[in-house]
């Protein structure tokens, strides 16, 4: 079940907002007690300001489906970059860069895209170019985190400050064991998160897609299990070679059946030869005996 709370990073900002609203309304009430239009305008403005600041720091709680083969989205926002590039800070090789832009109305909680051990962390002070600027990934204020999962796959991701977001907060350091979907940081008032994925990773989103932190599966890693599956046809080719002899032995059985058919066909011919001529031979022998007996009686 999803639950919404206020993030701890917003306590100070919300308190300052309430103080500002109180002072503004007190000022209007004291100096313009009869100006109803001005007073209602300030009331509406104060309410809108409070709601906007409040929604900046909302913190949703929900169940997260963990999977080592999947890359979860680290933040709410929109996909603005998917391209092959060279990561020069830590990995120093070709990677697929996937960037998510967070507007001021998005949830600004940042979540770990994978589970594993933090192998590298560094904070970089810098400029405050707009978050969608091509150079914001290397020149803006930012943090770089590299997490390695149990399979040895390293994923690099960055928090990048924008023109409005001038405060990056992080909760991890080198050596920490992190869980997929757990919070690793927070960026105030709009920003951007970059991920650098291994080549060959299956990307599940497109540029312009709206994504949700901790819920949208951005990509799927190529695991060792999938690589072994590619070799399975080679293993299966050896099986028919081993089973060749039993197959040929089984083919010898029809020969025996044919021989039985020949014997069965010969039986009727043998019966005909024995039974048909047997009757006349028996009758001839008995007739000869009678003739001999008759001849003996006639001699005296």
Coordinates of C-alpha atoms in Angstrom, one line a residue:
X1 CA 0.0 0.0 0.0
X2 CA 1.4 3.4 -1.0
X3 CA 1.8 6.0 1.7
X4 CA 2.8 9.7 1.3
X5 CA 4.8 11.6 3.9
X6 CA 7.0 14.8 4.0
X7 CA 10.7 14.2 3.4
X8 CA 13.1 15.2 6.2
X9 CA 15.0 17.4 3.8
X10 CA 11.9 19.6 3.5
X11 CA 11.4 20.4 7.2
X12 CA 13.6 23.5 7.2
X13 CA 12.3 24.9 3.9
X14 CA 8.6 24.3 4.9
X15 CA 9.3 26.1 8.3
X16 CA 10.8 29.1 6.5
X17 CA 7.9 29.1 4.1
X18 CA 5.4 29.2 7.0
X19 CA 7.3 32.0 8.7
X20 CA 7.4 34.0 5.4
X21 CA 3.6 33.6 4.9
X22 CA 2.9 34.6 8.5
X23 CA 5.0 37.8 8.3
X24 CA 3.5 38.7 4.9
X25 CA -0.1 38.3 6.1
X26 CA 0.6 40.1 9.3
X27 CA 2.1 43.0 7.4
X28 CA -0.9 43.2 5.1
X29 CA -3.3 43.0 8.0
X30 CA -1.5 45.7 9.9
X31 CA -1.0 48.3 7.1
X32 CA -4.0 47.5 4.9
X33 CA -6.8 46.4 7.2
X34 CA -9.5 47.7 4.9
X35 CA -8.1 46.5 1.6
X36 CA -10.1 43.3 1.1
X37 CA -9.0 42.7 -2.5
X38 CA -5.3 42.9 -1.5
X39 CA -5.8 40.7 1.5
X40 CA -7.6 38.0 -0.5
X41 CA -4.9 38.2 -3.1
X42 CA -2.2 37.6 -0.5
X43 CA -4.2 34.8 1.1
X44 CA -4.5 33.0 -2.2
X45 CA -0.8 33.6 -3.0
X46 CA 0.3 32.4 0.4
X47 CA -1.8 29.2 0.0
X48 CA -0.4 28.5 -3.4
X49 CA 3.2 29.0 -2.2
X50 CA 2.7 26.7 0.7
X51 CA 1.3 23.9 -1.5
X52 CA 4.1 24.2 -4.1
X53 CA 6.8 24.0 -1.4
X54 CA 5.0 21.1 0.3
X55 CA 4.7 19.0 -2.9
X56 CA 8.5 19.6 -3.6
X57 CA 9.2 17.5 -0.5
X58 CA 6.7 14.7 -0.7
X59 CA 8.1 11.3 0.0
X60 CA 6.1 8.3 -1.3
X61 CA 6.5 4.9 0.4
X62 CA 5.7 1.7 -1.6
X63 CA 6.9 -1.9 -2.0
X64 CA 9.8 -2.4 -4.4
X65 CA 10.4 -5.5 -6.5
X66 CA 14.1 -6.2 -6.4
X67 CA 15.9 -8.0 -9.2
X68 CA 19.6 -8.0 -9.9
X69 CA 19.1 -8.2 -13.6
X70 CA 17.0 -5.0 -13.7
X71 CA 18.0 -1.3 -13.5
X72 CA 15.3 0.6 -11.5
X73 CA 14.7 4.3 -12.3
X74 CA 16.5 6.4 -9.7
X75 CA 14.0 9.3 -9.8
X76 CA 10.7 10.6 -11.1
X77 CA 10.8 12.5 -14.3
X78 CA 11.2 12.2 -18.1
X79 CA 13.8 10.4 -20.1
X80 CA 15.8 13.1 -22.0
X81 CA 19.0 11.2 -23.2
X82 CA 19.7 7.7 -24.4
X83 CA 23.1 7.5 -26.2
X84 CA 26.4 5.7 -26.4
X85 CA 29.2 7.8 -24.9
X86 CA 32.6 7.5 -23.1
X87 CA 32.6 7.8 -19.3
X88 CA 35.9 9.5 -18.4
X89 CA 35.7 9.9 -14.7
X90 CA 35.9 6.4 -13.3
X91 CA 34.9 3.6 -15.8
X92 CA 36.9 5.1 -18.6
X93 CA 35.2 3.1 -21.3
X94 CA 32.2 3.2 -23.6
X95 CA 28.8 3.1 -21.9
X96 CA 25.1 3.7 -22.6
X97 CA 24.1 7.0 -21.0
X98 CA 20.5 7.3 -19.9
X99 CA 19.4 10.6 -18.3
X100 CA 16.2 11.5 -16.4
X101 CA 15.2 15.1 -16.0
X102 CA 13.2 16.0 -12.8
X103 CA 11.0 19.1 -13.1
X104 CA 10.0 21.1 -10.0
X105 CA 6.7 19.2 -9.7
X106 CA 8.3 15.7 -9.6
X107 CA 9.3 13.8 -6.5
X108 CA 12.9 14.7 -5.8
X109 CA 13.9 11.5 -3.9
X110 CA 16.8 9.6 -5.5
X111 CA 16.9 5.8 -5.2
X112 CA 19.6 3.2 -5.8
X113 CA 19.1 1.6 -9.3
X114 CA 20.8 -1.7 -8.2
X115 CA 21.8 -3.5 -5.0
X116 CA 25.5 -3.9 -4.2
X117 CA 28.6 -2.2 -2.7
X118 CA 29.5 1.4 -3.3
X119 CA 32.9 1.3 -5.0
X120 CA 33.3 5.0 -5.7
X121 CA 31.9 8.3 -4.5
X122 CA 32.9 11.9 -5.2
X123 CA 31.2 15.3 -4.9
X124 CA 32.0 17.9 -7.6
X125 CA 31.3 21.6 -7.0
X126 CA 30.4 23.3 -10.2
X127 CA 28.1 25.5 -12.3
X128 CA 24.3 25.7 -12.3
X129 CA 23.4 25.3 -16.0
X130 CA 19.9 24.2 -16.9
X131 CA 19.6 20.5 -16.2
X132 CA 19.0 19.6 -19.9
X133 CA 22.1 21.4 -21.1
X134 CA 24.6 18.9 -22.7
X135 CA 27.5 20.1 -20.5
X136 CA 25.5 20.0 -17.2
X137 CA 26.7 16.4 -16.8
X138 CA 30.3 17.4 -16.5
X139 CA 30.3 21.1 -15.5
X140 CA 27.4 21.4 -13.0
X141 CA 27.5 20.7 -9.3
X142 CA 27.1 16.9 -9.0
X143 CA 27.9 13.7 -7.2
X144 CA 29.2 10.5 -8.8
X145 CA 28.4 7.1 -7.4
X146 CA 29.5 3.7 -8.6
X147 CA 27.8 0.6 -7.3
X148 CA 28.9 -3.0 -8.0
X149 CA 26.4 -5.8 -7.8
X150 CA 27.1 -9.4 -6.8
X151 CA 27.8 -10.4 -10.4
X152 CA 30.6 -7.8 -10.6
X153 CA 28.7 -5.4 -12.9
X154 CA 29.4 -1.7 -12.1
X155 CA 26.8 1.0 -12.7
X156 CA 27.7 4.7 -12.5
X157 CA 25.1 7.3 -11.7
X158 CA 25.2 11.0 -11.0
X159 CA 23.1 13.6 -9.2
X160 CA 23.3 16.8 -11.2
X161 CA 22.1 20.2 -9.9
X162 CA 20.1 22.5 -12.2
X163 CA 19.4 26.2 -12.5
X164 CA 17.0 26.0 -9.5
X165 CA 18.4 23.0 -7.7
X166 CA 21.4 24.3 -5.8
X167 CA 21.4 21.8 -3.0
X168 CA 22.4 18.2 -3.5
X169 CA 22.1 15.8 -0.6
X170 CA 23.6 12.3 -0.5
X171 CA 23.4 9.4 2.1
X172 CA 26.1 7.0 0.8
X173 CA 29.9 6.7 0.9
X174 CA 32.5 4.3 -0.4
X175 CA 32.1 0.8 1.1
X176 CA 28.4 1.1 1.9
X177 CA 26.2 -1.9 1.1
X178 CA 23.0 -0.5 -0.5
X179 CA 19.7 -2.1 -1.5
X180 CA 17.9 -1.6 -4.8
X181 CA 15.2 1.1 -4.5
X182 CA 16.5 2.5 -1.2
X183 CA 17.2 6.2 -1.0
X184 CA 20.7 7.4 -1.7
X185 CA 20.0 11.1 -1.9
X186 CA 17.8 14.1 -2.6
X187 CA 18.0 17.1 -4.9
X188 CA 15.9 20.2 -4.2
X189 CA 13.8 22.0 -6.8
X190 CA 14.4 20.3 -10.0
X191 CA 17.5 18.5 -11.4
X192 CA 18.8 15.5 -13.4
X193 CA 20.1 12.0 -12.8
X194 CA 22.5 10.3 -15.3
X195 CA 23.1 6.5 -15.5
X196 CA 26.0 4.9 -17.4
X197 CA 25.1 1.3 -18.3
X198 CA 27.3 -1.5 -19.9
X199 CA 27.1 -1.9 -23.6
X200 CA 24.6 -4.5 -24.6
X201 CA 22.2 -3.6 -21.8
X202 CA 18.6 -4.0 -23.0
X203 CA 16.9 -0.5 -22.7
X204 CA 13.2 -0.7 -21.9
X205 CA 12.3 3.1 -22.3
X206 CA 12.5 5.7 -25.0
X207 CA 13.3 9.4 -25.0
X208 CA 10.3 11.4 -23.8
X209 CA 8.9 8.6 -21.6
X210 CA 7.6 9.6 -18.1
X211 CA 9.2 7.3 -15.5
X212 CA 8.8 6.7 -11.8
X213 CA 11.6 6.3 -9.3
X214 CA 11.9 2.9 -7.8
X215 CA 9.1 1.5 -10.0
X216 CA 10.0 1.9 -13.6
X217 CA 12.5 -0.7 -15.0
X218 CA 14.7 1.4 -17.2
X219 CA 16.9 -1.5 -18.5
X220 CA 17.9 -5.2 -18.1
X221 CA 21.5 -6.3 -17.6
X222 CA 23.0 -9.2 -19.6
X223 CA 23.8 -11.8 -16.9
X224 CA 26.2 -14.8 -17.0
X225 CA 23.2 -17.1 -17.1
X226 CA 22.1 -15.5 -20.4
X227 CA 25.6 -15.8 -21.8
X228 CA 25.7 -19.5 -21.0
X229 CA 22.3 -19.9 -22.7
X230 CA 23.9 -18.9 -26.0
X231 CA 26.2 -21.9 -25.8
X232 CA 23.4 -24.4 -25.1
X233 CA 22.9 -25.3 -28.8
X234 CA 26.6 -26.4 -29.0
X235 CA 26.0 -28.8 -26.0
X236 CA 22.8 -30.2 -27.5
X237 CA 24.6 -31.1 -30.8
X238 CA 26.7 -33.8 -29.0
X239 CA 23.6 -35.7 -27.8
X240 CA 22.5 -37.1 -31.2
X241 CA 26.0 -38.4 -31.8
X242 CA 25.9 -40.4 -28.5
X243 CA 22.5 -41.8 -29.3
X244 CA 23.4 -42.9 -32.9
X245 CA 24.0 -46.6 -32.1
X246 CA 20.6 -47.3 -30.3
X247 CA 18.8 -45.7 -33.2
X248 CA 20.5 -48.1 -35.7
X249 CA 19.9 -51.1 -33.4
X250 CA 16.2 -50.3 -33.3
X251 CA 16.1 -50.4 -37.1
X252 CA 17.1 -54.1 -37.1
X253 CA 13.8 -55.1 -35.7
X254 CA 11.8 -54.9 -39.0
X255 CA 14.1 -57.5 -40.5
X256 CA 12.9 -60.1 -37.9
X257 CA 9.3 -59.2 -38.7
X258 CA 9.8 -59.8 -42.4
X259 CA 11.3 -63.3 -41.7
X260 CA 8.2 -64.2 -39.7
X261 CA 6.0 -63.2 -42.5
X262 CA 7.9 -65.5 -44.9
X263 CA 7.5 -68.5 -42.6
X264 CA 3.9 -67.7 -42.0
X265 CA 3.3 -67.6 -45.8
X266 CA 5.1 -71.0 -46.3
X267 CA 2.8 -72.9 -43.9
X268 CA -0.3 -73.0 -46.1
X269 CA 1.8 -74.4 -49.0
X270 CA 3.1 -77.3 -46.9
X271 CA -0.4 -78.2 -45.6
X272 CA -1.7 -78.3 -49.1
X273 CA 1.0 -80.7 -50.3
X274 CA 0.5 -83.1 -47.4
X275 CA -3.3 -83.2 -47.1
X276 CA -4.3 -83.2 -50.8
X277 CA -2.4 -86.3 -52.1
X278 CA -2.7 -88.2 -48.8
X279 CA -6.3 -89.5 -49.4
X280 CA -5.7 -91.2 -52.7
X281 CA -2.6 -93.0 -51.4
X282 CA -4.5 -94.5 -48.5
X283 CA -7.3 -95.7 -50.7
X284 CA -4.9 -97.5 -53.1
X285 CA -3.1 -99.4 -50.4
X286 CA -6.3 -100.8 -49.0
X287 CA -7.5 -101.9 -52.4
X288 CA -4.3 -103.8 -53.0
X289 CA -4.7 -105.7 -49.7
X290 CA -8.2 -106.8 -50.7
X291 CA -7.1 -108.1 -54.1
X292 CA -4.3 -110.2 -52.5
X293 CA -6.7 -111.8 -50.0
X294 CA -9.2 -112.6 -52.8
X295 CA -6.4 -114.3 -54.9
X296 CA -5.4 -116.5 -52.0
X297 CA -8.9 -117.8 -51.5
X298 CA -9.3 -118.7 -55.2
X299 CA -6.1 -120.9 -55.3
X300 CA -7.5 -124.1 -53.5

